[in-house]
PDB file of C-alpha atoms and ligand atoms in Angstrom:
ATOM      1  CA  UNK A 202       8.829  18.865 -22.913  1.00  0.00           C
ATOM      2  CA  UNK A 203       9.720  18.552 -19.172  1.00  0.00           C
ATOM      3  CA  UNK A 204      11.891  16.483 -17.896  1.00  0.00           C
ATOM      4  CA  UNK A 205      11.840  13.569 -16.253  1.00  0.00           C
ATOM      5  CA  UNK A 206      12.437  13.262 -12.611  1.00  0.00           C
ATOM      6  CA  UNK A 207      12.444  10.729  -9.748  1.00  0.00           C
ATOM      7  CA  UNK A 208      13.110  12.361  -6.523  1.00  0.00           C
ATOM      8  CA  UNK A 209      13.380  10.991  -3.272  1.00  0.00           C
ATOM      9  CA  UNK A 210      12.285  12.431   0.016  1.00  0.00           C
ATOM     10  CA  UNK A 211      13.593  11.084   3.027  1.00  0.00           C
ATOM     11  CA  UNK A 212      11.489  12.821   5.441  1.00  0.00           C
ATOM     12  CA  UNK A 213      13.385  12.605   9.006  1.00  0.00           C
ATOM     13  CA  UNK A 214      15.060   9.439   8.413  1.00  0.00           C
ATOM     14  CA  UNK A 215      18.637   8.232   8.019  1.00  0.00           C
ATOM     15  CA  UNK A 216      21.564   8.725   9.807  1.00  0.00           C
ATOM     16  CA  UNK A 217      25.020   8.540   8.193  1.00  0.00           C
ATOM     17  CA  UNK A 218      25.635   4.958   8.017  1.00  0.00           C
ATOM     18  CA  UNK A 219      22.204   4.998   5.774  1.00  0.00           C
ATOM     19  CA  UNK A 220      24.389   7.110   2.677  1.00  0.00           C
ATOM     20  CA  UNK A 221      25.381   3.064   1.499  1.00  0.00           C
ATOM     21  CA  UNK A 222      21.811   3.317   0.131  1.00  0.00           C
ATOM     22  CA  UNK A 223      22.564   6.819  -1.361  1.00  0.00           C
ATOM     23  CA  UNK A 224      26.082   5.463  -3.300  1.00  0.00           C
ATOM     24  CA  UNK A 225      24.179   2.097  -3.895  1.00  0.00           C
ATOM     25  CA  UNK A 226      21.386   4.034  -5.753  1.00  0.00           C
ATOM     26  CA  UNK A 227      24.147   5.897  -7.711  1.00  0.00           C
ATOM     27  CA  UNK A 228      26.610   2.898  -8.556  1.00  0.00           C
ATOM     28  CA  UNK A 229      22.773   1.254 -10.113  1.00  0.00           C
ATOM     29  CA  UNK A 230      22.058   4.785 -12.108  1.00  0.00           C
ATOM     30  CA  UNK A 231      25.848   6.361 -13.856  1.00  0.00           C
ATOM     31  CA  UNK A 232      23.758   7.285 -16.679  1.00  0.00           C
ATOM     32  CA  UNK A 233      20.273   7.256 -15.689  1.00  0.00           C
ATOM     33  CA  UNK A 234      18.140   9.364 -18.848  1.00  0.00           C
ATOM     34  CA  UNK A 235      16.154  10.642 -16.374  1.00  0.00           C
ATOM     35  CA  UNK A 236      16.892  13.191 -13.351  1.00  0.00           C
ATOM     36  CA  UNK A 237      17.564  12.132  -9.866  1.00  0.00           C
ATOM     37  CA  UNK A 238      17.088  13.855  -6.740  1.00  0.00           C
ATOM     38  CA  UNK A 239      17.541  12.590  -3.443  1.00  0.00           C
ATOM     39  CA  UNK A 240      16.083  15.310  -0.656  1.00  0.00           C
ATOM     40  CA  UNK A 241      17.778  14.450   2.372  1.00  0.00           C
ATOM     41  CA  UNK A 242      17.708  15.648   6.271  1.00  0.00           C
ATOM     42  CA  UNK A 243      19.990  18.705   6.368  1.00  0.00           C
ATOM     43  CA  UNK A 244      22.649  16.575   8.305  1.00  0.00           C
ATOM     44  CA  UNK A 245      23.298  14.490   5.445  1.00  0.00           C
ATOM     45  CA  UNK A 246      23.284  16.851   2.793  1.00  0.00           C
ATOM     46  CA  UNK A 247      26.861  17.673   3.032  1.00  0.00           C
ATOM     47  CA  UNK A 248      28.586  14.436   3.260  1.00  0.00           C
ATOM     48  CA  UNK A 249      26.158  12.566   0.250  1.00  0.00           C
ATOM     49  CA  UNK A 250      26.912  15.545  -1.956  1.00  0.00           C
ATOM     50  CA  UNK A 251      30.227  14.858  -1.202  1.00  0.00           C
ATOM     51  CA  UNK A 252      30.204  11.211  -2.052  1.00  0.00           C
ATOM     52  CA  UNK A 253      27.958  11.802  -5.448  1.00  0.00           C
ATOM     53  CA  UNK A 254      30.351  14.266  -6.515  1.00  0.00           C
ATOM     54  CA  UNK A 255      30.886  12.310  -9.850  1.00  0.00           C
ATOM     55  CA  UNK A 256      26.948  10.925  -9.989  1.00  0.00           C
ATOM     56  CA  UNK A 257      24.311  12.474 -11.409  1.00  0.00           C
ATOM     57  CA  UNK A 258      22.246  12.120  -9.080  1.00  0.00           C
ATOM     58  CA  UNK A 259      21.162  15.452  -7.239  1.00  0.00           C
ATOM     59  CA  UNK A 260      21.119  16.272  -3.780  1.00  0.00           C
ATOM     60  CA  UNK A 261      17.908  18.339  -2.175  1.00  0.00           C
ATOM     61  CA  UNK A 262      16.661  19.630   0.743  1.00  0.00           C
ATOM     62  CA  UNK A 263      13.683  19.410   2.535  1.00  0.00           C
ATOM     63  CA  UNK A 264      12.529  22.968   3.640  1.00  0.00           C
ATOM     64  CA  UNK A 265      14.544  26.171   3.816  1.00  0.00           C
ATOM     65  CA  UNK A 266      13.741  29.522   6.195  1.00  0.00           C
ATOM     66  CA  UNK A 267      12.539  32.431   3.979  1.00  0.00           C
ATOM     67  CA  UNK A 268      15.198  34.624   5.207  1.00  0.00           C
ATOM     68  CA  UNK A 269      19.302  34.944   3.836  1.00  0.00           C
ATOM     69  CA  UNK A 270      20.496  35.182   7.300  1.00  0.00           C
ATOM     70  CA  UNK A 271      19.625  36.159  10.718  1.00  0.00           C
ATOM     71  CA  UNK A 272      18.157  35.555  14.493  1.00  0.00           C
ATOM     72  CA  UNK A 273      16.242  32.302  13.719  1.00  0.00           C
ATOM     73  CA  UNK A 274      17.366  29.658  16.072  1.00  0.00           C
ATOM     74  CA  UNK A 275      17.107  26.385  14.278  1.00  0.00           C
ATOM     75  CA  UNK A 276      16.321  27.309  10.993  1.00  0.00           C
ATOM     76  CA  UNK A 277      18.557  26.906   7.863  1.00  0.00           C
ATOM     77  CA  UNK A 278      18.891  29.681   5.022  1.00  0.00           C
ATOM     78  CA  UNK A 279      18.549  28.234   1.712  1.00  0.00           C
ATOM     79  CA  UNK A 280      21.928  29.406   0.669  1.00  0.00           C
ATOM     80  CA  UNK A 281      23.364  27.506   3.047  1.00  0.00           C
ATOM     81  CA  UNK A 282      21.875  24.002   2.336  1.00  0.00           C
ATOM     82  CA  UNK A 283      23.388  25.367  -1.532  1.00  0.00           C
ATOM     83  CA  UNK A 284      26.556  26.156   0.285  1.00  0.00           C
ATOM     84  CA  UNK A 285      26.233  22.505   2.001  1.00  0.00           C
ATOM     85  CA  UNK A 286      25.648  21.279  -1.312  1.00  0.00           C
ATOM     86  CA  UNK A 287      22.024  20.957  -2.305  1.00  0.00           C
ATOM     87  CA  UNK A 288      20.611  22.095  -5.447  1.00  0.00           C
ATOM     88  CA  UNK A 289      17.030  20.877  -4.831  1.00  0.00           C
ATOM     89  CA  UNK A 290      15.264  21.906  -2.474  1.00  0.00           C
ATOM     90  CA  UNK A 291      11.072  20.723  -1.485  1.00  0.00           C
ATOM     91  CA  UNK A 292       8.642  23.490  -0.300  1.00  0.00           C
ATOM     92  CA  UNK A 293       5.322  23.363   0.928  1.00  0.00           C
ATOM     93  CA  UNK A 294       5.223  19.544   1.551  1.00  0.00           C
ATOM     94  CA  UNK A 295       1.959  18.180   3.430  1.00  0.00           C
ATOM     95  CA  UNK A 296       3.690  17.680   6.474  1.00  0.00           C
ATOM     96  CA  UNK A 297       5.207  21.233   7.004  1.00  0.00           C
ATOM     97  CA  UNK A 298       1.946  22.866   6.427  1.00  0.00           C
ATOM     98  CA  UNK A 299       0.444  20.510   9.038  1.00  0.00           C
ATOM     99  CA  UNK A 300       3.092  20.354  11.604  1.00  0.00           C
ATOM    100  CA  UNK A 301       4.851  24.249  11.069  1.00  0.00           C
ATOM    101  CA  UNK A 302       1.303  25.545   9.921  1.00  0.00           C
ATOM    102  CA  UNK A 303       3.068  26.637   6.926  1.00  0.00           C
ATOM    103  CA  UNK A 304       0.710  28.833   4.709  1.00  0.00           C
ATOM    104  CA  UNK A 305       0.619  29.849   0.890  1.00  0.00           C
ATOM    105  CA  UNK A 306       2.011  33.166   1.548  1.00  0.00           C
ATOM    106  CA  UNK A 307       5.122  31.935   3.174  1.00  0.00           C
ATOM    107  CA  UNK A 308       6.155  29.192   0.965  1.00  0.00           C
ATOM    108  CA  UNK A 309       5.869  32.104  -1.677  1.00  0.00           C
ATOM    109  CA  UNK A 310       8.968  33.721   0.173  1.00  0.00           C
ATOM    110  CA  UNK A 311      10.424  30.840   0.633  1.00  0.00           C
ATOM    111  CA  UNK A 312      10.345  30.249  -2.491  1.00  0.00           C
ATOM    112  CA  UNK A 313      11.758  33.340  -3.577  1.00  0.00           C
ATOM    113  CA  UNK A 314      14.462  32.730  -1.522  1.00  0.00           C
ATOM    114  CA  UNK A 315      15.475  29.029  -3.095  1.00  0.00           C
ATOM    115  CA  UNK A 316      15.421  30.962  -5.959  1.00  0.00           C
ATOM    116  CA  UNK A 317      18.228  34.150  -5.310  1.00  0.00           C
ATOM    117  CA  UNK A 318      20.485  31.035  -3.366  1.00  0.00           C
ATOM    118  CA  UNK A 319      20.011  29.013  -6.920  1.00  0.00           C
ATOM    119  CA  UNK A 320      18.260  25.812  -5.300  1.00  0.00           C
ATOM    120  CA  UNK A 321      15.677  24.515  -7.326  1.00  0.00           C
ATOM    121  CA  UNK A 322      12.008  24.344  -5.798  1.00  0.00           C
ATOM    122  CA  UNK A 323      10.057  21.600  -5.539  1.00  0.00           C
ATOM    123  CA  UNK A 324       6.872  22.097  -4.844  1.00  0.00           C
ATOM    124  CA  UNK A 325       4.018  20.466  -3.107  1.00  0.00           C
ATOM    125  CA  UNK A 326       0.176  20.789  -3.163  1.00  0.00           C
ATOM    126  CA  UNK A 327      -2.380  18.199  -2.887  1.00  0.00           C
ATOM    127  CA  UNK A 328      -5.889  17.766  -1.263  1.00  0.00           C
ATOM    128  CA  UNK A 329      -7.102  16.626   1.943  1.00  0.00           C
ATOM    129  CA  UNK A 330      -9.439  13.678   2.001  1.00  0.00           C
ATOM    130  CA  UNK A 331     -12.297  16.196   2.958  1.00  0.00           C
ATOM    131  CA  UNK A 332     -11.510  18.734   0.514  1.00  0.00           C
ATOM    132  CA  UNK A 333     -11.557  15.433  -2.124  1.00  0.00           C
ATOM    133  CA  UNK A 334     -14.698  14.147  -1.069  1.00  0.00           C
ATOM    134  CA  UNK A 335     -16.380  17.486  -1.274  1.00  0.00           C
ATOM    135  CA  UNK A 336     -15.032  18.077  -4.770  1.00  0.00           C
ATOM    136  CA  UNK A 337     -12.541  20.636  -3.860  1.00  0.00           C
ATOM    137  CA  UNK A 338      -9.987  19.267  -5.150  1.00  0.00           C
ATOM    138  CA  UNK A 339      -8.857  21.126  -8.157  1.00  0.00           C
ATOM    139  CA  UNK A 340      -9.629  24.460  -6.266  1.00  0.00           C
ATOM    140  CA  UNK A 341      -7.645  23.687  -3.113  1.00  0.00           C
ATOM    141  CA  UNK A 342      -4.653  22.913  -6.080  1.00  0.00           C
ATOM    142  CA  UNK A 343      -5.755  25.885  -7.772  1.00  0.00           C
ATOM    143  CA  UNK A 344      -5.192  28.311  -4.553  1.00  0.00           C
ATOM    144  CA  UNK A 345      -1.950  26.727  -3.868  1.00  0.00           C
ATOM    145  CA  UNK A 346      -0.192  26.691  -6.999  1.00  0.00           C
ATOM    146  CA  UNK A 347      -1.756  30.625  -6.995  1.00  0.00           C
ATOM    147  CA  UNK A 348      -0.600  31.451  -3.703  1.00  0.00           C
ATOM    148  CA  UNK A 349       2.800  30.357  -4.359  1.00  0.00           C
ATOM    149  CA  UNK A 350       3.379  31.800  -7.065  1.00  0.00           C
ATOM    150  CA  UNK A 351       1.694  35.154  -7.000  1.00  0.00           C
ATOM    151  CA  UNK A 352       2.389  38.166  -8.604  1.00  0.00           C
ATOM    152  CA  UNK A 353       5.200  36.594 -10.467  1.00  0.00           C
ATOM    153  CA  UNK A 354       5.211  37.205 -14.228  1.00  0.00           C
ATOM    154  CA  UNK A 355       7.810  34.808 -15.391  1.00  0.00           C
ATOM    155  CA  UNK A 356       8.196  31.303 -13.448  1.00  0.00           C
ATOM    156  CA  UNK A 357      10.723  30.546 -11.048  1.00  0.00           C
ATOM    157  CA  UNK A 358      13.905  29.116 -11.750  1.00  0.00           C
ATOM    158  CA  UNK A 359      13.461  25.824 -12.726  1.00  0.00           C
ATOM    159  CA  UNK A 360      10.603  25.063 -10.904  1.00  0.00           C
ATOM    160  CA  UNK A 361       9.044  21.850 -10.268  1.00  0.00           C
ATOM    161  CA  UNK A 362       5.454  20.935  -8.723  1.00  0.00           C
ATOM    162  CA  UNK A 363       4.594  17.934  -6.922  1.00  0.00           C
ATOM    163  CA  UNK A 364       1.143  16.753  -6.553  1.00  0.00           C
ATOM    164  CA  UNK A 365       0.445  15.040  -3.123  1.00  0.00           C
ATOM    165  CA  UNK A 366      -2.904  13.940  -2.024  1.00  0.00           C
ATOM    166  CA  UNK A 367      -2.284  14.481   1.303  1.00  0.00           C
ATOM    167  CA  UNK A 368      -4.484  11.337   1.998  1.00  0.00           C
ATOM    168  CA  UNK A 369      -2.231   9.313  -0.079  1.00  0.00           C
ATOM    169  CA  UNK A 370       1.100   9.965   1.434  1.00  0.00           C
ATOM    170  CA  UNK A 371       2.281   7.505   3.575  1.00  0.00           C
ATOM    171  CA  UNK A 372      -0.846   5.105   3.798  1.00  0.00           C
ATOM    172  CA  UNK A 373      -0.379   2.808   0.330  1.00  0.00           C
ATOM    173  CA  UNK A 374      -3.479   4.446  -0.603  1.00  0.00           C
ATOM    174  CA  UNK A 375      -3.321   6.101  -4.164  1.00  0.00           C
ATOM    175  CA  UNK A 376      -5.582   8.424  -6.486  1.00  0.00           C
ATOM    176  CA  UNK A 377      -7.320   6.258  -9.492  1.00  0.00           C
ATOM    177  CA  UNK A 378      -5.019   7.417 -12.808  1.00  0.00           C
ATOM    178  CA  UNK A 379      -8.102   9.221 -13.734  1.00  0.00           C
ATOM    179  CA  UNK A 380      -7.971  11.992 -10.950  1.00  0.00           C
ATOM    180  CA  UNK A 381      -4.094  11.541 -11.241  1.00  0.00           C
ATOM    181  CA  UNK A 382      -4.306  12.947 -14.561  1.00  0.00           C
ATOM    182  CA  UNK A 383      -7.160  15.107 -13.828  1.00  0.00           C
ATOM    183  CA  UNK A 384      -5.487  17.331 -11.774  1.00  0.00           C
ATOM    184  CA  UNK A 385      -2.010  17.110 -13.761  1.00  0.00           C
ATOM    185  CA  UNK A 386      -4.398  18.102 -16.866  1.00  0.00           C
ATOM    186  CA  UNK A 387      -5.376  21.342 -14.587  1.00  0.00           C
ATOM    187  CA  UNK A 388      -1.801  22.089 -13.298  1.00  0.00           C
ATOM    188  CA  UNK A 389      -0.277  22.026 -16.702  1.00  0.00           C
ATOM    189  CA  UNK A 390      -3.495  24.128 -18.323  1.00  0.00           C
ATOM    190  CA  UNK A 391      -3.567  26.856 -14.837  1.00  0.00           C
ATOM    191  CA  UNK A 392       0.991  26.915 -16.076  1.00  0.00           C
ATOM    192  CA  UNK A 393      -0.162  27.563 -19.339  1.00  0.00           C
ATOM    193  CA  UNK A 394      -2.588  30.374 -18.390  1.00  0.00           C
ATOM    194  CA  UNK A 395       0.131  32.198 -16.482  1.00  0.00           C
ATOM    195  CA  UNK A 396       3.520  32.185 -18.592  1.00  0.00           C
ATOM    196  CA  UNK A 397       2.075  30.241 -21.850  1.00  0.00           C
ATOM    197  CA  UNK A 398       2.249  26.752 -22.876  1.00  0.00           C
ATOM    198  CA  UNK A 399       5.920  26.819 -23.522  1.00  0.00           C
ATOM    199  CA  UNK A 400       7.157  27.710 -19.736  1.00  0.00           C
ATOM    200  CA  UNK A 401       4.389  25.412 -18.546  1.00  0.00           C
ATOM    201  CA  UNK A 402       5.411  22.512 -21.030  1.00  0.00           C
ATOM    202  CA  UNK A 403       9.060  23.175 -19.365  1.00  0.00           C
ATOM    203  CA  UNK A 404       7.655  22.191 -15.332  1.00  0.00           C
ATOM    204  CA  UNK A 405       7.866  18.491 -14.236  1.00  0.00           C
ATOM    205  CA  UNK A 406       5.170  17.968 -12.710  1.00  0.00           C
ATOM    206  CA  UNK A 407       5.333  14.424  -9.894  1.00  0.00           C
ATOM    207  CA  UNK A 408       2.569  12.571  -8.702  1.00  0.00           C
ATOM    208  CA  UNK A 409       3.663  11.853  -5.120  1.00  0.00           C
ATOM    209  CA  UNK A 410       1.834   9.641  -2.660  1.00  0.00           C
ATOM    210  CA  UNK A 411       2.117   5.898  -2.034  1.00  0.00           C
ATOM    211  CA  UNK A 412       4.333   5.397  -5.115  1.00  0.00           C
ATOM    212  CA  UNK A 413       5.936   2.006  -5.182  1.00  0.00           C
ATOM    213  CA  UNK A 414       7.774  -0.451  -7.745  1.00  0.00           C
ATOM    214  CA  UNK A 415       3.818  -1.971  -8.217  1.00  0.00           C
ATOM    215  CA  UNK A 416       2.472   1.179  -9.175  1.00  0.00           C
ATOM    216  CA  UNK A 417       4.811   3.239 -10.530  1.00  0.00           C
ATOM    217  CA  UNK A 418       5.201   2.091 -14.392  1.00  0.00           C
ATOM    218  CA  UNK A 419       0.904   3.105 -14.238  1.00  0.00           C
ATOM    219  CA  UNK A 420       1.427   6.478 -12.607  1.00  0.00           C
ATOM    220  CA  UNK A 421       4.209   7.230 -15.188  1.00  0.00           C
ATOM    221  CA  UNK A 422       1.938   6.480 -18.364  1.00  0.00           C
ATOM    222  CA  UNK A 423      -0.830   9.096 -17.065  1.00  0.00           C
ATOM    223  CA  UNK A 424      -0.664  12.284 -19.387  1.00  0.00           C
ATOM    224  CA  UNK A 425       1.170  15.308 -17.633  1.00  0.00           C
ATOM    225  CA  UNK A 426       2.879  13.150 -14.976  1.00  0.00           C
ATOM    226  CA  UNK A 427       6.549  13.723 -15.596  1.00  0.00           C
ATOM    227  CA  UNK A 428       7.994  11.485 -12.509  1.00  0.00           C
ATOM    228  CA  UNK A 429       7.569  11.060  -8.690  1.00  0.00           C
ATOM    229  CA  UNK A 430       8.369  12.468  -5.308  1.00  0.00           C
ATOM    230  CA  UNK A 431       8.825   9.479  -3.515  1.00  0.00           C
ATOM    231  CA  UNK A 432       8.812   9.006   0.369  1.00  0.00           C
ATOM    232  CA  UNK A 433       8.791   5.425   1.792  1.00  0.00           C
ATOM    233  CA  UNK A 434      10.168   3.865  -1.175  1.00  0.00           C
ATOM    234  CA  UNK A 435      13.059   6.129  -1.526  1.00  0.00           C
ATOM    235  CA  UNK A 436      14.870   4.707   1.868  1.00  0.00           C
ATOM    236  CA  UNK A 437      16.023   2.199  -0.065  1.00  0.00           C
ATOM    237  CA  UNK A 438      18.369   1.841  -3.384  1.00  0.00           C
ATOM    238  CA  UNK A 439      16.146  -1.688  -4.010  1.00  0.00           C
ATOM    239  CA  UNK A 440      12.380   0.413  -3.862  1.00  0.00           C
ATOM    240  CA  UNK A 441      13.588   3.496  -5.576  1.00  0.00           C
ATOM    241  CA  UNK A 442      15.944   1.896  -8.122  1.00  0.00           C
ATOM    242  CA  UNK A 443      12.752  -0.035 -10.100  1.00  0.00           C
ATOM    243  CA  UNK A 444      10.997   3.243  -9.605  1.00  0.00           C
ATOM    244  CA  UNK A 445      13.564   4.972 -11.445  1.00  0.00           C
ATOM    245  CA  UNK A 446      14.092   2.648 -13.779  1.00  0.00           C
ATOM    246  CA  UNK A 447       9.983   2.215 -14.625  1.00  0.00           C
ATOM    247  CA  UNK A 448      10.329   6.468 -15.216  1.00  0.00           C
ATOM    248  CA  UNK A 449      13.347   5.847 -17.722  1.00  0.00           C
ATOM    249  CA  UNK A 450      11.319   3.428 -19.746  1.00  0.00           C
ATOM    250  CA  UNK A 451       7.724   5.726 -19.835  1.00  0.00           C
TER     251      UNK A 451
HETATM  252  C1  PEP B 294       6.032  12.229   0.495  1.00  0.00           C
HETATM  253  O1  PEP B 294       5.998  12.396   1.693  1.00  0.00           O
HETATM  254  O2  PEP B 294       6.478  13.121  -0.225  1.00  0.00           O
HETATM  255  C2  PEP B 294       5.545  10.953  -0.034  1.00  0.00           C
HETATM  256  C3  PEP B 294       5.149  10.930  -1.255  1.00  0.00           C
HETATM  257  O3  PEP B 294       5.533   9.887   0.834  1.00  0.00           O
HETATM  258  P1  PEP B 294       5.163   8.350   0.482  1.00  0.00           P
HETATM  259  O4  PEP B 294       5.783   8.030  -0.845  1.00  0.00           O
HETATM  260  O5  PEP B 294       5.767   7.562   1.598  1.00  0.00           O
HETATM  261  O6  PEP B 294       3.681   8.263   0.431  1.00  0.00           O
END
């Protein structure tokens, strides 16, 4: 069985004075029975991980370059957001692919190197409203759980996969719990094919999209939906603490 997780994603929000929402969330969840994440902007990473030294909650990232080191103005290594103190770290979200024109191939190295700096990968595919309403879903999926993961014949440390209509992200539109669980169905069946139902019973797989207190406890009974990457409702400890707390009773 995977495990359950409720990460956050705070997109490029918060400054430092926003961390009372971080040790709020963790003085509401010492012993949570489920995991935590919080995926903050890189200039946060190193003072919350700081201040959640004794919580369980987790501290992630938000993208890392696919090189250790080097002549990349701007960028950050993954081993240093692990030296900074992150142990999560999201690839291939919607909005990197749109805004970076991030494609399969590169989140593959990047994901390779999340791995050798020991970060864990979260990662993100999901649809676009065309590609839905033309039925592509589950190929789209398909291709980018394939090109991410290609040529590898074990899976990657501790991964995790996040599926994120990208029509549903931000807009408080969601999937029906049917196609929810359709394409969970076909994540956890194309794991399954590639390292055997063990491994792929072992990947949380997160809905993520428009998750909120309303809608979460319904999201968490689908089959093959192991927890949420939340955006919006992860700001703050009073939206994300009923989220986390619907995941720990599902
Ligand atoms: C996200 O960006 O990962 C996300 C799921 O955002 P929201 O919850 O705000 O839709």
């Amino acid at each position: 069985m995977a495990r359950k997780l409720a990460a956050g994603n705070w997109k490029m929000n918060g400054n430092r004075a926003d961390l009372d929402q971080v040790t709020a969330l963790a003085a509401a969840h010492r012993d949570p029975g489920v995991d935590i994440s919080l995926c903050l902007p890189a200039t946060l990473i190193s003072e919350a991980a700081t201040q959640l030294a004794n919580s369980p909650i987790i501290i992630g990232a938000q993208d890392c370059h696919s090189a250790q080191s080097g002549a990349h103005t701007g960028d950050i290594a993954a081993q240093q957001l692990s030296d900074a103190g992150a142990r999560d770290v999201i690839l291939g979200h919607s909005e990197r692919r749109i805004d970076h024109d991030e494609k399969d191939a590169l989140i593959r190295s990047k994901l390779i190197a999340a791995c050798k700096a020991g970060l864990r990968p979260i990662l993100c595919v999901g649809e676009s409203l065309a590609e839905r309403d033309s039925n592509q879903t589950l190929e789209r999926i398909g291709t980018q759980i394939d090109g991410a993961l290609e040529s590898r014949d074990s899976l990657p440390c501790g991964l995790v996969i996040a599926y994120e209509p990208i029509w549903a992200i931000g807009t408080g539109r969601t999937p029906s719990l049917e196609q929810i669980g359709e394409v969970h169905d076909f994540m956890r069946d194309k794991l399954g094919a590639r390292y055997g139902d063990e491994d792929a019973d072992s990947v949380p797989l997160l809905y993520g999209g428009s998750v909120k207190p309303g809608n979460a406890a319904d999201i968490f009974a689908v089959s093959n939906v192991d927890g949420a990457l939340v955006g919006g409702a992860s700001l703050k400890e009073a939206d994300f603490s009923p989220i986390i707390t619907a995941l720990s009773m599902s």
